[in-house]
Coordinates of N, CA and C and ligand atoms in Angstrom, one line a residue:
M1 N 28.7 -198.4 -43.8 CA 29.4 -198.5 -45.1 C 30.9 -198.4 -44.9
A2 N 31.6 -199.0 -45.8 CA 33.1 -199.0 -45.7 C 33.7 -198.7 -47.1
L3 N 34.9 -198.3 -47.0 CA 35.7 -198.1 -48.3 C 36.6 -199.3 -48.5
A4 N 37.1 -199.4 -49.8 CA 38.0 -200.4 -50.1 C 39.0 -199.9 -51.1
I5 N 40.2 -200.6 -51.1 CA 41.3 -200.1 -51.9 C 41.4 -201.0 -53.2
D6 N 41.5 -200.3 -54.3 CA 41.6 -201.1 -55.6 C 43.1 -201.5 -55.7
A7 N 43.4 -202.7 -55.5 CA 44.7 -203.2 -55.4 C 45.5 -203.1 -56.8
E8 N 44.7 -203.0 -57.8 CA 45.3 -202.8 -59.2 C 45.9 -201.4 -59.3
E9 N 45.3 -200.5 -58.6 CA 45.7 -199.1 -58.8 C 46.6 -198.6 -57.7
C10 N 46.6 -199.2 -56.5 CA 47.3 -198.8 -55.4 C 48.8 -198.8 -55.7
V11 N 49.5 -197.7 -55.4 CA 51.0 -197.6 -55.6 C 51.8 -197.8 -54.4
I12 N 51.1 -198.3 -53.3 CA 51.8 -198.7 -52.1 C 52.6 -197.5 -51.5
C13 N 52.0 -196.3 -51.5 CA 52.8 -195.2 -51.0 C 52.7 -195.1 -49.4
S14 N 51.8 -195.8 -48.8 CA 51.7 -195.8 -47.3 C 51.0 -194.6 -46.7
A15 N 50.6 -193.7 -47.6 CA 50.0 -192.4 -47.0 C 48.8 -192.6 -46.2
C16 N 48.0 -193.6 -46.6 CA 46.7 -193.7 -46.0 C 46.7 -194.4 -44.6
E17 N 47.6 -195.3 -44.4 CA 47.6 -196.1 -43.2 C 47.7 -195.3 -41.9
P18 N 48.6 -194.4 -41.7 CA 48.8 -193.7 -40.4 C 47.6 -192.7 -40.1
I19 N 46.9 -192.3 -41.2 CA 45.9 -191.2 -40.9 C 44.5 -191.8 -40.6
C20 N 44.4 -193.1 -40.6 CA 43.0 -193.7 -40.4 C 42.8 -193.7 -38.8
P21 N 41.7 -193.0 -38.4 CA 41.4 -192.9 -37.0 C 40.9 -194.2 -36.4
N22 N 40.6 -195.2 -37.2 CA 40.1 -196.5 -36.7 C 41.1 -197.6 -36.9
Q23 N 42.3 -197.3 -37.3 CA 43.3 -198.3 -37.6 C 42.7 -199.4 -38.5
A24 N 42.0 -199.0 -39.5 CA 41.3 -200.0 -40.4 C 42.2 -200.4 -41.6
I25 N 43.3 -199.6 -41.8 CA 44.1 -199.9 -43.0 C 45.4 -200.6 -42.6
S26 N 45.7 -201.7 -43.3 CA 46.9 -202.4 -43.0 C 47.5 -202.9 -44.3
R27 N 48.8 -203.3 -44.2 CA 49.5 -203.8 -45.4 C 49.4 -205.3 -45.5
N28 N 49.2 -205.9 -46.7 CA 49.3 -207.3 -46.8 C 50.5 -207.6 -47.7
E29 N 50.6 -208.8 -48.2 CA 51.8 -209.1 -49.0 C 51.8 -208.4 -50.4
K30 N 50.6 -207.9 -50.9 CA 50.6 -207.3 -52.2 C 50.3 -205.8 -52.2
T31 N 49.4 -205.4 -51.2 CA 48.9 -204.0 -51.3 C 48.5 -203.6 -49.9
F32 N 47.7 -202.5 -49.9 CA 47.1 -202.1 -48.6 C 45.6 -202.5 -48.7
V33 N 45.1 -202.8 -47.5 CA 43.7 -203.2 -47.5 C 43.0 -202.5 -46.3
I34 N 41.7 -202.4 -46.5 CA 40.8 -201.7 -45.5 C 39.9 -202.8 -44.8
D35 N 40.0 -202.9 -43.5 CA 39.1 -203.8 -42.8 C 37.7 -203.2 -42.8
A36 N 36.8 -203.8 -43.5 CA 35.4 -203.2 -43.6 C 34.7 -203.2 -42.2
K37 N 35.1 -204.1 -41.3 CA 34.5 -204.1 -40.0 C 34.9 -202.9 -39.2
L38 N 36.1 -202.3 -39.5 CA 36.6 -201.2 -38.7 C 36.3 -199.8 -39.4
C39 N 36.2 -199.8 -40.7 CA 36.1 -198.5 -41.4 C 34.7 -198.0 -41.2
T40 N 34.6 -196.7 -40.8 CA 33.3 -196.0 -40.6 C 33.2 -194.9 -41.5
E41 N 34.1 -194.8 -42.5 CA 34.2 -193.7 -43.4 C 34.5 -192.4 -42.6
C42 N 35.2 -192.6 -41.5 CA 35.7 -191.5 -40.7 C 34.6 -190.8 -39.9
E43 N 33.4 -191.4 -39.9 CA 32.3 -190.8 -39.2 C 32.7 -190.6 -37.7
G44 N 32.4 -189.5 -37.1 CA 32.7 -189.2 -35.7 C 34.1 -188.6 -35.5
F45 N 34.9 -188.6 -36.6 CA 36.2 -188.1 -36.5 C 36.4 -186.9 -37.5
F46 N 36.0 -187.2 -38.7 CA 36.3 -186.2 -39.8 C 35.0 -186.1 -40.7
N47 N 34.9 -185.0 -41.4 CA 33.8 -184.9 -42.3 C 33.9 -185.6 -43.6
T48 N 35.2 -185.9 -43.9 CA 35.5 -186.6 -45.2 C 36.4 -187.8 -44.9
P49 N 36.3 -188.9 -45.7 CA 37.2 -190.0 -45.5 C 38.7 -189.5 -45.7
Q50 N 39.5 -189.7 -44.6 CA 40.8 -189.2 -44.7 C 41.7 -189.9 -45.6
C51 N 41.5 -191.2 -45.8 CA 42.3 -192.0 -46.7 C 42.1 -191.5 -48.1
V52 N 40.9 -191.2 -48.5 CA 40.6 -190.8 -49.8 C 41.3 -189.4 -50.1
S53 N 41.3 -188.6 -49.1 CA 41.9 -187.3 -49.3 C 43.4 -187.3 -49.4
V54 N 44.0 -188.3 -48.9 CA 45.5 -188.4 -49.1 C 46.0 -189.3 -50.2
C55 N 45.1 -190.1 -50.7 CA 45.5 -191.1 -51.7 C 45.9 -190.4 -53.0
P56 N 47.2 -190.5 -53.5 CA 47.6 -189.8 -54.7 C 47.0 -190.3 -56.0
V57 N 46.5 -191.5 -56.0 CA 46.0 -192.1 -57.2 C 44.5 -192.4 -57.2
D58 N 43.8 -191.9 -56.2 CA 42.3 -192.0 -56.2 C 41.9 -193.5 -56.3
C59 N 42.5 -194.4 -55.6 CA 42.1 -195.8 -55.7 C 41.3 -196.3 -54.6
I60 N 40.7 -195.4 -53.8 CA 39.9 -195.9 -52.6 C 38.5 -195.5 -52.9
H61 N 37.6 -196.5 -52.9 CA 36.2 -196.3 -53.3 C 35.3 -197.0 -52.4
P62 N 34.0 -196.7 -52.5 CA 33.0 -197.5 -51.6 C 33.1 -199.0 -51.9
A63 N 33.2 -199.7 -50.9 CA 33.4 -201.2 -51.0 C 32.3 -201.8 -51.9
E64 N 31.1 -201.4 -51.8 CA 30.0 -202.1 -52.6 C 30.2 -201.8 -54.1
T65 N 30.9 -200.8 -54.5 CA 31.1 -200.6 -55.9 C 32.3 -201.4 -56.5
M66 N 33.0 -202.1 -55.6 CA 34.2 -202.8 -56.1 C 34.0 -204.3 -55.9
L67 N 32.8 -204.8 -55.7 CA 32.7 -206.3 -55.6 C 33.0 -206.9 -56.9
P68 N 33.9 -207.9 -56.9 CA 34.2 -208.6 -58.1 C 33.1 -209.4 -58.7
I69 N 33.0 -209.4 -60.0 CA 31.9 -210.3 -60.6 C 32.4 -211.7 -60.5
P70 N 31.6 -212.6 -59.9 CA 32.0 -214.0 -59.8 C 32.3 -214.6 -61.2
T71 N 33.2 -215.5 -61.3 CA 33.6 -216.1 -62.5 C 32.5 -216.7 -63.3
V72 N 31.6 -217.4 -62.6 CA 30.4 -218.0 -63.3 C 29.6 -216.9 -64.0
K73 N 29.3 -215.9 -63.2 CA 28.5 -214.8 -63.7 C 29.2 -214.1 -64.9
R74 N 30.5 -213.9 -64.8 CA 31.3 -213.3 -65.8 C 31.1 -214.1 -67.1
A75 N 31.2 -215.5 -67.0 CA 31.1 -216.3 -68.2 C 29.8 -216.2 -68.8
K76 N 28.7 -216.2 -68.0 CA 27.4 -216.1 -68.5 C 27.2 -214.8 -69.2
L77 N 27.7 -213.7 -68.6 CA 27.6 -212.4 -69.3 C 28.3 -212.4 -70.6
Y78 N 29.4 -213.0 -70.7 CA 30.2 -213.1 -71.9 C 29.4 -213.8 -73.0
Q79 N 28.8 -214.9 -72.6 CA 28.0 -215.7 -73.5 C 26.8 -214.9 -74.1
Q80 N 26.2 -214.1 -73.2 CA 25.1 -213.3 -73.6 C 25.5 -212.2 -74.6
V81 N 26.7 -211.6 -74.3 CA 27.2 -210.6 -75.3 C 27.5 -211.2 -76.6
V82 N 28.1 -212.4 -76.6 CA 28.5 -213.1 -77.9 C 27.2 -213.4 -78.6
K83 N 26.2 -213.9 -77.9 CA 24.9 -214.2 -78.6 C 24.3 -213.0 -79.2
L84 N 24.3 -211.9 -78.4 CA 23.7 -210.6 -78.9 C 24.3 -210.2 -80.2
F85 N 25.7 -210.2 -80.2 CA 26.4 -209.7 -81.4 C 26.3 -210.7 -82.6
N86 N 26.0 -211.9 -82.3 CA 26.0 -212.9 -83.4 C 24.5 -213.2 -83.9
K87 N 23.6 -212.4 -83.3 CA 22.2 -212.6 -83.6 C 22.0 -212.3 -85.1
P88 N 21.4 -213.2 -85.9 CA 21.2 -212.9 -87.3 C 20.2 -211.7 -87.4
D89 N 20.4 -210.9 -88.4 CA 19.5 -209.8 -88.6 C 18.2 -210.3 -89.1
K90 N 17.1 -209.9 -88.5 CA 15.8 -210.5 -88.9 C 15.2 -209.8 -90.2
K91 N 15.7 -208.6 -90.5 CA 15.3 -207.9 -91.7 C 15.7 -208.7 -92.9
T92 N 14.8 -208.8 -93.9 CA 15.2 -209.4 -95.2 C 15.0 -208.3 -96.2
Y93 N 15.9 -208.2 -97.1 CA 15.8 -207.2 -98.2 C 15.6 -207.8 -99.5
Ligands
SF4_1 S1 37.4 -193.9 -44.6 FE1 38.4 -193.3 -42.6 S2 37.9 -195.0 -41.3 FE2 37.7 -195.8 -43.3 S3 39.7 -196.6 -43.9 FE3 39.6 -194.5 -44.6 S4 40.6 -193.3 -43.0 FE4 40.0 -195.3 -42.1
SF4_2 S1 47.2 -193.8 -50.2 FE1 46.3 -194.9 -52.0 S2 48.1 -195.5 -53.2 FE2 48.9 -195.0 -51.1 S3 48.9 -196.9 -50.0 FE3 46.9 -196.0 -49.6 S4 45.5 -196.8 -51.1 FE4 47.6 -197.2 -51.9

């Protein structure tokens, strides 16, 4: 398993990059990113993920919890919600 950085919340403080024992964290043009192929959640080095412990805004999370919803799926979900709220009330008084 690997961790990932929420680019919307990252304040680009650079605290996480140097403490990663696997050199899995790097800077891109917008934010910092974690290479999922290199991140071991610090296993073998530390008991807790070091990047998480130093991040001042808690924007590093398990990668699988941060998968973006594909646009098509998002549109379908939106349609379902609209349908649900526009459903006519079956009760008649
Ligand atoms: S959890 Fe550990 S190995 Fe993974 S990116 Fe953070 S510091 Fe690096
Ligand atoms: S420690 Fe957190 S806020 Fe700072 S660069 Fe890393 S992910 Fe971004």
